Structure formats: structure tokens, C-alpha cells
XYZ file of N, CA and C in Angstrom:
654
model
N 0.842 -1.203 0.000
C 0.000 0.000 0.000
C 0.875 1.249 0.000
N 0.611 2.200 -0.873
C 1.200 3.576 -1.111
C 1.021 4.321 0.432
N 2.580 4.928 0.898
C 2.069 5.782 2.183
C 1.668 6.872 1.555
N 0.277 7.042 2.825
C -0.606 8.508 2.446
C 0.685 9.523 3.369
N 1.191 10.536 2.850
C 1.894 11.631 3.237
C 1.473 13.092 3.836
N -0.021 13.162 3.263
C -0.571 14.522 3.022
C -2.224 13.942 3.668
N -2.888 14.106 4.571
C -4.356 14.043 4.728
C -4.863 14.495 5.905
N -5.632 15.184 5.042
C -6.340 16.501 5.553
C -7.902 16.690 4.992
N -8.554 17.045 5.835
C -10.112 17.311 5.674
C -10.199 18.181 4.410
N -9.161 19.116 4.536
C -10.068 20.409 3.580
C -9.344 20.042 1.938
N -9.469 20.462 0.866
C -9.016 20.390 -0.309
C -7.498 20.643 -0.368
N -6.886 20.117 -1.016
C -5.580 20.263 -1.069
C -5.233 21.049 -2.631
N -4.149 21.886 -2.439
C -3.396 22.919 -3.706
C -2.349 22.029 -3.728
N -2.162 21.279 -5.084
C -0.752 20.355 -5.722
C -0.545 21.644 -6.614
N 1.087 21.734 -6.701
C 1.586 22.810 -7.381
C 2.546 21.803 -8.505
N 2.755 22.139 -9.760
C 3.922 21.494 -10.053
C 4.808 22.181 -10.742
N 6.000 21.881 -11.452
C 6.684 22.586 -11.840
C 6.376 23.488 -13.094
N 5.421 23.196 -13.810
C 5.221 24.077 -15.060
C 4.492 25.170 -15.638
N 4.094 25.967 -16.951
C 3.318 26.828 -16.120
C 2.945 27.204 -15.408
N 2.941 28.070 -14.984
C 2.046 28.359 -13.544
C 1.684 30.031 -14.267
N -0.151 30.417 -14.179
C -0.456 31.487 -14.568
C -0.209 32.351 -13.643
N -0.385 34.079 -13.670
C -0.024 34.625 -12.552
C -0.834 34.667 -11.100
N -2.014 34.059 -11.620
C -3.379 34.103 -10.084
C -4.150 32.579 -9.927
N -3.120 32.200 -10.544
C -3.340 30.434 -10.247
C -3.046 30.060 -8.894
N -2.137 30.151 -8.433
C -1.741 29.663 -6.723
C -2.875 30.426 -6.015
N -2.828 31.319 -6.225
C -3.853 32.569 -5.163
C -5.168 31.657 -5.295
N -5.599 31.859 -6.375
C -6.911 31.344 -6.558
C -7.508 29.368 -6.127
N -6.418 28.745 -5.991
C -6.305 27.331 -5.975
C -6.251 27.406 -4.561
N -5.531 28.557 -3.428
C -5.120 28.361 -2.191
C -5.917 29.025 -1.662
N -7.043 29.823 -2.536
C -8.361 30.303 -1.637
C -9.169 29.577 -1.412
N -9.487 28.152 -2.512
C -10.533 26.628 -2.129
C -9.556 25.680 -1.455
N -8.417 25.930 -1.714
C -8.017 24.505 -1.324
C -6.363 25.041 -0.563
N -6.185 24.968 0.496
C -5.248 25.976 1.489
C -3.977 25.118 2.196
N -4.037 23.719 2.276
C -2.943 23.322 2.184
C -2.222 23.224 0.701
N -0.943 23.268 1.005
C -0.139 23.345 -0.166
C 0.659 22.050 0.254
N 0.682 21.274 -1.444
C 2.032 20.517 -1.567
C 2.870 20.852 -2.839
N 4.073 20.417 -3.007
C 4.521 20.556 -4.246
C 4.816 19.174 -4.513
N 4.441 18.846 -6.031
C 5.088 18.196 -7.161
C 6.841 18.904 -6.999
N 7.906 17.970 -6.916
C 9.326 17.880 -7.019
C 9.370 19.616 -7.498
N 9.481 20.036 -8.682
C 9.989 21.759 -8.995
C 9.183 22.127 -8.812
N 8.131 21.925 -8.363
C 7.205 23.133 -8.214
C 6.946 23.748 -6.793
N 7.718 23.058 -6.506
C 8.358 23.991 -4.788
C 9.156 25.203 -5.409
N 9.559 25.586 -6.317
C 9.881 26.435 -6.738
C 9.036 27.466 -6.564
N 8.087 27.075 -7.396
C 6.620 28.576 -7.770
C 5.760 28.510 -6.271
N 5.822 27.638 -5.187
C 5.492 27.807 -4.361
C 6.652 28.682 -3.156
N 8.067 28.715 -3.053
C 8.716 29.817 -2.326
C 8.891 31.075 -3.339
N 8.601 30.830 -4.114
C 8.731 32.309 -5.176
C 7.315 33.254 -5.027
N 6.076 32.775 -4.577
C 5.252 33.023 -4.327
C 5.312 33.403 -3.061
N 6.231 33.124 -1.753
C 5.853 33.126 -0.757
C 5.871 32.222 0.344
N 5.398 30.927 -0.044
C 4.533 29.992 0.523
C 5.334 28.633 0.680
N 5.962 28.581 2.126
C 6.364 27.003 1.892
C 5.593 25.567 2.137
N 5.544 25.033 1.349
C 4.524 23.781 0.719
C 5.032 22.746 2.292
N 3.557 22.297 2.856
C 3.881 21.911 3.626
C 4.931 19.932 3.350
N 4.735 19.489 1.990
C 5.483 18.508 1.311
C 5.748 18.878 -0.373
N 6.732 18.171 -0.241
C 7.434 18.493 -1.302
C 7.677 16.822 -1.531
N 7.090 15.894 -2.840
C 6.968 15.189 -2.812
C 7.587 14.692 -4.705
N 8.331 13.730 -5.071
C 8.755 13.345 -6.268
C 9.890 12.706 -5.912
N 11.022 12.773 -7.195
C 11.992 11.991 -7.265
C 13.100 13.533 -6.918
N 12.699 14.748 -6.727
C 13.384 15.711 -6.756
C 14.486 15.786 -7.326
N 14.577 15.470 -8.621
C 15.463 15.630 -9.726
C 15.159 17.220 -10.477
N 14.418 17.778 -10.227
C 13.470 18.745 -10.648
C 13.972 20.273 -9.527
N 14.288 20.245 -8.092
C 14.575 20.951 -7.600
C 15.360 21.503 -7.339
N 16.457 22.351 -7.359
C 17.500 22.964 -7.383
C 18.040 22.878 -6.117
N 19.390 22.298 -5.852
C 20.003 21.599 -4.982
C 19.813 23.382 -3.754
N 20.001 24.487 -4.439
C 20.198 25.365 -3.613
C 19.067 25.806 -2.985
N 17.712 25.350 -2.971
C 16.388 25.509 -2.475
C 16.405 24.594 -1.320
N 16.824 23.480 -1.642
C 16.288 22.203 -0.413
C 16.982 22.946 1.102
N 17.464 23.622 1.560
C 17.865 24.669 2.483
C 16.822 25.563 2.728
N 15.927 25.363 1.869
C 15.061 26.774 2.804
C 13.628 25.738 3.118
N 13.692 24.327 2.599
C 12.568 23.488 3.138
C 13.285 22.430 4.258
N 12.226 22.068 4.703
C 13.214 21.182 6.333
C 12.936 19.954 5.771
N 14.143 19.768 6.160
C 14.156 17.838 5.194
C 12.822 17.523 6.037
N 12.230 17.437 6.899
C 11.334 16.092 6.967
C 9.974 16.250 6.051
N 9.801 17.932 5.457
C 8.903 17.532 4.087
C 8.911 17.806 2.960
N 10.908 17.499 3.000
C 11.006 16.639 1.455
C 11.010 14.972 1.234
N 10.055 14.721 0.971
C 9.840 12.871 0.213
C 10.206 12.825 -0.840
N 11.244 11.938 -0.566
C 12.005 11.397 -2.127
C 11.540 9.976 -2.591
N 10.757 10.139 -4.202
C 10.218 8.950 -4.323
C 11.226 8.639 -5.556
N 11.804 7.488 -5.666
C 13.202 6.838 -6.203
C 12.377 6.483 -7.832
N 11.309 6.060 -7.404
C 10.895 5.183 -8.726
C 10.845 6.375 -9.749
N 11.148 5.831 -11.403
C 11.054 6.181 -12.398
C 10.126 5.936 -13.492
N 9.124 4.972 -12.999
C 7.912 4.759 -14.267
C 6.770 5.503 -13.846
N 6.649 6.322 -13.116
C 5.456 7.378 -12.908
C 6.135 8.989 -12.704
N 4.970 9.657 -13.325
C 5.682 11.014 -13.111
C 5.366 11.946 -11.676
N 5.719 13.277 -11.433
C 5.771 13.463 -9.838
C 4.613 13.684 -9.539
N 3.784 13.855 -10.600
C 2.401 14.388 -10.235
C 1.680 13.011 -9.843
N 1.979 12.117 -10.536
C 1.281 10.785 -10.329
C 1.614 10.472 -9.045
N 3.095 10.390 -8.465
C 3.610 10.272 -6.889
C 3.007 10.799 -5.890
N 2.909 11.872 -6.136
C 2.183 13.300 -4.987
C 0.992 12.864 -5.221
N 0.143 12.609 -5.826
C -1.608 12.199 -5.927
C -1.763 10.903 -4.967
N -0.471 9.770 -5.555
C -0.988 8.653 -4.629
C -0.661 8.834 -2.854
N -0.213 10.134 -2.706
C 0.350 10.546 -1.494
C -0.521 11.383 -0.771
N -1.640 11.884 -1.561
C -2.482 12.576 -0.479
C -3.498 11.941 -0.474
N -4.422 12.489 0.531
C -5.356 11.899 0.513
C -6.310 13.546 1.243
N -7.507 13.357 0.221
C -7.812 15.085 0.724
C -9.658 14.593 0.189
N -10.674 15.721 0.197
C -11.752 15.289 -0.360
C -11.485 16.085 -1.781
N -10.305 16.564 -2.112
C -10.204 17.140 -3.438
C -8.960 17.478 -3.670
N -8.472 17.337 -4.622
C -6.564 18.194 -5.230
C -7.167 19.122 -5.901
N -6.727 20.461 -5.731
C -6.645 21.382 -7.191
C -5.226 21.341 -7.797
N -5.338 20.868 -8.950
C -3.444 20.724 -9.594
C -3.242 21.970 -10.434
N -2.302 23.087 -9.917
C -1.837 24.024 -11.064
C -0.761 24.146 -11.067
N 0.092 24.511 -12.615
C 1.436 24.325 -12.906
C 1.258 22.747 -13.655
N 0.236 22.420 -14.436
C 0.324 21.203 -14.938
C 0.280 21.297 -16.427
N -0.628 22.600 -16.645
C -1.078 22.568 -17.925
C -0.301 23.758 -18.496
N -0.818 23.727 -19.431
C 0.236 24.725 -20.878
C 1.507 24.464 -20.737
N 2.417 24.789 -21.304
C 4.152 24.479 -21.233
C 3.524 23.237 -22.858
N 4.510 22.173 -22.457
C 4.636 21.239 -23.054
C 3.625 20.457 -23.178
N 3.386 19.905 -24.383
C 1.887 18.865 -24.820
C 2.090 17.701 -24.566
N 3.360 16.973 -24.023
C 3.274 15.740 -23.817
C 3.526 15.657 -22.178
N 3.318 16.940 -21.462
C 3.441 17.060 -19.693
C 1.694 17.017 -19.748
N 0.987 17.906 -20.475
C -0.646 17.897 -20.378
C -0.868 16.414 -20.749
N -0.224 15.884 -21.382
C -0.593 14.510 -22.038
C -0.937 13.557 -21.198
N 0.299 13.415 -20.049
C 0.687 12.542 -19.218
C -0.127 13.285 -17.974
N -0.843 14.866 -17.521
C -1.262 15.074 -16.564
C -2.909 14.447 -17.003
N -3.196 14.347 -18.174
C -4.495 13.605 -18.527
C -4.421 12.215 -17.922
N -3.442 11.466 -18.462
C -3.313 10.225 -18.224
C -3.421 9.983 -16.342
N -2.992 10.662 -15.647
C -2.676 10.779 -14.291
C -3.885 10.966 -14.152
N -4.711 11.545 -13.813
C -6.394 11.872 -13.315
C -7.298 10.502 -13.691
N -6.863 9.604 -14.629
C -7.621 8.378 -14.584
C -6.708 7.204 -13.754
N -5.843 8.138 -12.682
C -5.396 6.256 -12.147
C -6.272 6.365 -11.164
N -6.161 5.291 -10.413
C -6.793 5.257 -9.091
C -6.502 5.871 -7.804
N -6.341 7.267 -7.778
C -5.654 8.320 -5.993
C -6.838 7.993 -5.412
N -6.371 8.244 -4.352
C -7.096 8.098 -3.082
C -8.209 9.484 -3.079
N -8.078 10.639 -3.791
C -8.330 11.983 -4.163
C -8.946 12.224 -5.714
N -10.251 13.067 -5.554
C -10.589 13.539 -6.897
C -9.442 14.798 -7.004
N -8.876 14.768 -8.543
C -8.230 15.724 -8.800
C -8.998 16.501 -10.041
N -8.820 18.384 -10.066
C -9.204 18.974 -10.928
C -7.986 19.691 -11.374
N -7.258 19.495 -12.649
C -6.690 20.343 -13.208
C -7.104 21.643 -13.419
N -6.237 22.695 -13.378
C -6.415 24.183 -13.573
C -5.895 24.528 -14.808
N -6.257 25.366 -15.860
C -5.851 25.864 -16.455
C -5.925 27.070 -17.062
N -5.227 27.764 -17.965
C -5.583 28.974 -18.534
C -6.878 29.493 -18.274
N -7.614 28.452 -19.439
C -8.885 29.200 -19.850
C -9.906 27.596 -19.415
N -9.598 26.416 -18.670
C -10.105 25.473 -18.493
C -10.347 24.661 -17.519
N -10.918 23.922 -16.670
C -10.493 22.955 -15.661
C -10.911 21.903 -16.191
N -10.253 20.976 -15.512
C -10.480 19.370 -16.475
C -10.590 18.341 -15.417
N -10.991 17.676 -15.150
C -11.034 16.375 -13.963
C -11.705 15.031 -14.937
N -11.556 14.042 -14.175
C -11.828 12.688 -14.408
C -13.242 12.015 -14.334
N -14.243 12.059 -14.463
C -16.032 11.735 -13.958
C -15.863 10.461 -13.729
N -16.031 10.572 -12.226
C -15.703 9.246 -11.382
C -17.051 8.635 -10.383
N -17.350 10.045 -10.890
C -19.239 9.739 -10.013
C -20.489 10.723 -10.757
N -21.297 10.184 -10.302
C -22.463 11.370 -10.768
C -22.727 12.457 -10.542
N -22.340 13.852 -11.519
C -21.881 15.051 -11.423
C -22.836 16.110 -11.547
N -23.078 16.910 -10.808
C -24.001 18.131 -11.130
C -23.675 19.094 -11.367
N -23.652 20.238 -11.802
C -23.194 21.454 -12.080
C -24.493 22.598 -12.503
N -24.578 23.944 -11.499
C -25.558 24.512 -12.269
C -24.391 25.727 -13.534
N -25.286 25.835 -14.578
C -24.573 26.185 -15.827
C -25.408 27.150 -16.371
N -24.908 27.967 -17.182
C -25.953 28.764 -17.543
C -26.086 28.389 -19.718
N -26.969 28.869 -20.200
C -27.090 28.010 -21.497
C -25.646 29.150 -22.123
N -25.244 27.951 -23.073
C -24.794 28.738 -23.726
C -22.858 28.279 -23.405
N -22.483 27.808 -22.410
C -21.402 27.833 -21.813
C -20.723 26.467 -22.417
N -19.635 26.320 -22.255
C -18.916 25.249 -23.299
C -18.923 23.789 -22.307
N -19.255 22.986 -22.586
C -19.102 21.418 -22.024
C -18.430 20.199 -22.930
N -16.674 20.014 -22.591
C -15.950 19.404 -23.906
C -16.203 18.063 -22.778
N -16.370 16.829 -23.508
C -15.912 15.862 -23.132
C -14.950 14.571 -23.606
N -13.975 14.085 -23.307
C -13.067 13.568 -23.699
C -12.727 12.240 -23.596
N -12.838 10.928 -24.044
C -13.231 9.711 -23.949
C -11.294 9.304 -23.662
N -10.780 8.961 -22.924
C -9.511 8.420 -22.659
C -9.539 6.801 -23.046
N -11.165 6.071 -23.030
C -11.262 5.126 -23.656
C -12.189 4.947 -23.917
N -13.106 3.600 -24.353
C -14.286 3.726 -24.668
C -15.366 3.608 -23.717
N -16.446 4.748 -23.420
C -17.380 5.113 -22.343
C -18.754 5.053 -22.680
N -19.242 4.530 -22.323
C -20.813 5.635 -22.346
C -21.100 6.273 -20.888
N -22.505 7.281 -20.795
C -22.868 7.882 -20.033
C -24.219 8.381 -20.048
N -24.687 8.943 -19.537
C -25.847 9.836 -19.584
C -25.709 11.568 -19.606
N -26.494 12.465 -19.762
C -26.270 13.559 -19.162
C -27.920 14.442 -19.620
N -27.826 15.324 -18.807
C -28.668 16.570 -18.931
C -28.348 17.655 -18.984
N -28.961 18.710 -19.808
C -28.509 19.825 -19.860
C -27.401 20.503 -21.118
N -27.525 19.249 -21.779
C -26.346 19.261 -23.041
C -27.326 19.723 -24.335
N -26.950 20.597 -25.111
C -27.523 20.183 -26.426
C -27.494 19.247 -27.228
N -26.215 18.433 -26.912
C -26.273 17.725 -27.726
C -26.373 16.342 -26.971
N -27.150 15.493 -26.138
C -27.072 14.686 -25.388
C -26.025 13.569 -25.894
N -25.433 13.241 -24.684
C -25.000 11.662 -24.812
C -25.244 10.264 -24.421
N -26.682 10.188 -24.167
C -27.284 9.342 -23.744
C -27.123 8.003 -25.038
N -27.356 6.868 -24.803
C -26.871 6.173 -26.272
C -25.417 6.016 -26.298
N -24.866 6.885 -26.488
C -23.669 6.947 -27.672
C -22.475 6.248 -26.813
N -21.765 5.758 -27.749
C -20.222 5.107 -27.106
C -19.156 6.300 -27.499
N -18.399 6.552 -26.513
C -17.675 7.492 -26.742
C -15.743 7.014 -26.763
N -15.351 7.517 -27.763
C -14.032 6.319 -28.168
C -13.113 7.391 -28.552
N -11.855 7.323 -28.330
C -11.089 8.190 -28.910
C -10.732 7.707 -30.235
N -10.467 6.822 -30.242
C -10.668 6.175 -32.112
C -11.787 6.839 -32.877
N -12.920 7.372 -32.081
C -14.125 7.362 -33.340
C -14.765 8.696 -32.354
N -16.073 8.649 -31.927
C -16.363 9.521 -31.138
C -16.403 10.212 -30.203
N -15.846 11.684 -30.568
C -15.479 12.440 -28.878
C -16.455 13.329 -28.498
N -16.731 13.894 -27.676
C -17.255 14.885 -27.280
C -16.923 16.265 -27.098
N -16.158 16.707 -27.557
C -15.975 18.196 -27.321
C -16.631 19.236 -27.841
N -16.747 20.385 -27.673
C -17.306 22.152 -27.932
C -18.951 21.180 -27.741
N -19.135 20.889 -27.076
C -20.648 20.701 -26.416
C -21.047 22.085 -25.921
N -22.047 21.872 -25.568
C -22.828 23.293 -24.949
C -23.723 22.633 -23.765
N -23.972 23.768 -22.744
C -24.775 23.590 -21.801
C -25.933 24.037 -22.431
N -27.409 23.692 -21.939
C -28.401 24.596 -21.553
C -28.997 24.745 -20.966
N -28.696 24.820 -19.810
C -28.991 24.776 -18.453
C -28.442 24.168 -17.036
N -28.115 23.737 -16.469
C -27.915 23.202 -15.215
C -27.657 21.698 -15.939
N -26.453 21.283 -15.532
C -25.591 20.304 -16.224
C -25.179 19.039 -15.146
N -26.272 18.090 -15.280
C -26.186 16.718 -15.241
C -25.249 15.931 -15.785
N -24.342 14.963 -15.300
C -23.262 13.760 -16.361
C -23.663 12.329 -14.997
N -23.304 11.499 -15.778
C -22.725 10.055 -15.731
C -21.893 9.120 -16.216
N -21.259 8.193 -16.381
C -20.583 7.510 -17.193
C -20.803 5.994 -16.320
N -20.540 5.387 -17.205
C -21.022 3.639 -17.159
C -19.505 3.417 -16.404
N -18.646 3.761 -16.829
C -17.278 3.240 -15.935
C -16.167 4.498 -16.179
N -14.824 4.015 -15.649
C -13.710 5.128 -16.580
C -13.481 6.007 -17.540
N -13.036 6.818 -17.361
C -12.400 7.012 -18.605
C -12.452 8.306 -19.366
N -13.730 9.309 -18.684
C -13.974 10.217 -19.127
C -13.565 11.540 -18.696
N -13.118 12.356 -19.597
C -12.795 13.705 -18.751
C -13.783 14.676 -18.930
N -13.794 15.688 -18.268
C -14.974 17.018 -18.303
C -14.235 18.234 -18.375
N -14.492 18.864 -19.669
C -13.591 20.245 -19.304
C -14.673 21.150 -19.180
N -13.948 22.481 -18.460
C -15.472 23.486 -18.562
C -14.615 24.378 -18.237
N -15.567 25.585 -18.447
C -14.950 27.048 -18.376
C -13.824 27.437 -16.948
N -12.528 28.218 -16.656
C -12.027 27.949 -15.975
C -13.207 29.050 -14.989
N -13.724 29.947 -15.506
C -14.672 30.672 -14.248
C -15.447 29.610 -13.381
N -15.778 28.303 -13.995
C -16.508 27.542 -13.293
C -15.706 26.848 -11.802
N -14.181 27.211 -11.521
C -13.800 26.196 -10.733
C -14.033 25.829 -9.503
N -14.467 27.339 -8.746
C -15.441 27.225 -7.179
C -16.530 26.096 -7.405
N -17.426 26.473 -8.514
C -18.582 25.507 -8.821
C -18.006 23.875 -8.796
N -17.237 23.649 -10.029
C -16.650 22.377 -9.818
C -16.145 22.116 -8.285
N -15.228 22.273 -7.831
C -14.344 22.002 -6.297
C -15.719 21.825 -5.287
N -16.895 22.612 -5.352
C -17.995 22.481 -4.481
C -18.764 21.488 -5.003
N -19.357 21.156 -6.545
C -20.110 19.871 -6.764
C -19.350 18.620 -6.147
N -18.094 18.229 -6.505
C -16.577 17.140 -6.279
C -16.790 17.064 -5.062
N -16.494 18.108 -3.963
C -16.664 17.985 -2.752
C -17.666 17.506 -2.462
């Protein structure tokens, strides 16, 4: 069994090393107020201010001249090399929610692999932050109130079905496959119902929505 490192009642802020927008931490550490870092992204967390109460990866990523201003007992060094730090730090907390920022934009094959990470099994629902997006995994039956008109992408990581309300374009029926049919630039119209039969699906939505999301999740 993976040791839990990090657990705590309230939502947890995972920081990692990449992008990071300029009111991303602020805004992630107003829902969710403990801080950890992903290996470099203890970086954007003392550059900000804020020392992360763990600092969790293979810390290959952190600059030998930082680990001096964190107290070794919360830096965790995880040795293994077939998962990335974000995947490490997820199986390490345990929270009723992660907000992850510093994951997205930069490089397309770091978003690639932070997609892939939100469908393993953490102990934690995680919501990616982004620019203009938040993205999480539909792991249960989701509500959201929405107003018409607002964007609902959905993203099949494998093949899914589901239900939903509130879509124009319903997906009730349909198998959703990344080989063949995806769901994205959907629309709300109204107060936004989902389901899915098993794995596999992601939900993106407007990044104004992320209080809303972090409070439905919760």
C-alpha cells in the first residue's frame, strides 16, 4: 500500500513545476489551502511566498540550492522512475479534493501525461487548472448549475458511455471512443447533469466555473 503523506479534511493545492499562470496559486489556495509541491514546483510555491507543507517526487526537478530553505522532513524522495511526480504526490495525499496548477500549458506531452494521471486510481478527486479550463476525471455522478450557452468538452480516454442533462447535444446512447467519437465544444443549456457507465472520461469546462466544480466534487 502507497504511504498517504498529506491528509487533511479540507481540499488540497498540488503545485507542479510548469506553467504556472499569474493568479493560479492565489486562486487554488483560496478553495483549497494546504499546499504541496510536485518535485519543482516547490519552486513557484517559495517564489510566491509559501512554503509547501510537502514536497513530494523523485526531486530531480529541484534545485540543490532551495532544499535549504525546506526542512528535510517535508522533502519525500520517491526513487521510482515509471510514474511522473504528479502521479507520486496524488498517490500521497489523501484530501476530499486536489486542485493541480502548474500542470497545464508548457509542453503537450506534460498535459498529455497530466491527462493520463487523473484516470489512475488516488485516493483523491483531482481537478486540473488551467488557462482558460479545468479538467477532472467523472468518477461519479456530477451536477453542475450552468448557464445556457457555456462550453461542455468531453473527452473519452477510452471507450465510455454515459448519460447527461442539460447538453444540447445529449450523450445518452452513444459510445464514446477516442478512435471514433469524442465529445468536445458541447454546450450547456442549463444546469448540467453527467454520468458515465465506468472510466475514462474527462470534463472540461470554463475555468470561471472552478469554485462551482471544487464544491459539486466535494
Amino acid at each position: 500500500m502507497t504511504e498517504v503523506i498529506v491528509d487533511r479534511r479540507q481540499p488540497v493545492t498540488l503545485v507542479g513545476a510548469g506553467v504556472l499562470g499569474a493568479q493560479d496559486l492565489a486562486l487554488s489556495l483560496g478553495l483549497a489551502p494546504t499546499l504541496v509541491a510536485a518535485d519543482g514546483g516547490a519552486l513557484h510555491a517559495l517564489e510566491a511566498g509559501h512554503l509547501p507543507e510537502a514536497v513530494i517526487g523523485d526531486l530531480d526537478s529541484l534545485p540543490q540550492e532551495l532544499r535549504a530553505d525546506i526542512p528535510a522532513g517535508r522533502l519525500h524522495h520517491v526513487s521510482e522512475q515509471t510514474t511522473t511526480d504528479f502521479d507520486k504526490a496524488l498517490r500521497m495525499i489523501r484530501a476530499p479534493l486536489v486542485i493541480a496548477v502548474g500542470f497545464m500549458g508548457g509542453r503537450i506531452d506534460h498535459q498529455l501525461a497530466g491527462f493520463n494521471t487523473l484516470l489512475q486510481p488516488h485516493p483523491s478527486p483531482c481537478v486540473l487548472l488551467g488557462a482558460q479550463e479545468v479538467v477532472f476525471h467523472l468518477r461519479a455522478p456530477f451536477s453542475l448549475p450552468m448557464e445556457a450557452g457555456e462550453v461542455v468538452s468531453l473527452f473519452p480516454m477510452q471507450p465510455v458511455r454515459g448519460r447527461s442533462e442539460g447538453l444540447e447535444w445529449p450523450i445518452d446512447g452513444l459510445e464514446l471512443d477516442p478512435m471514433a467519437r469524442i465529445g468536445t465544444s458541447n454546450r450547456a443549456t442549463g444546469p448540467l447533469r453527467l454520468e458515465a457507465d465506468g472510466p475514462g472520461l474527462l470534463v472540461i469546462l470554463p475555468r470561471a466555473r472552478l469554485a462551482d466544480v471544487v464544491a459539486a466534487l466535494v
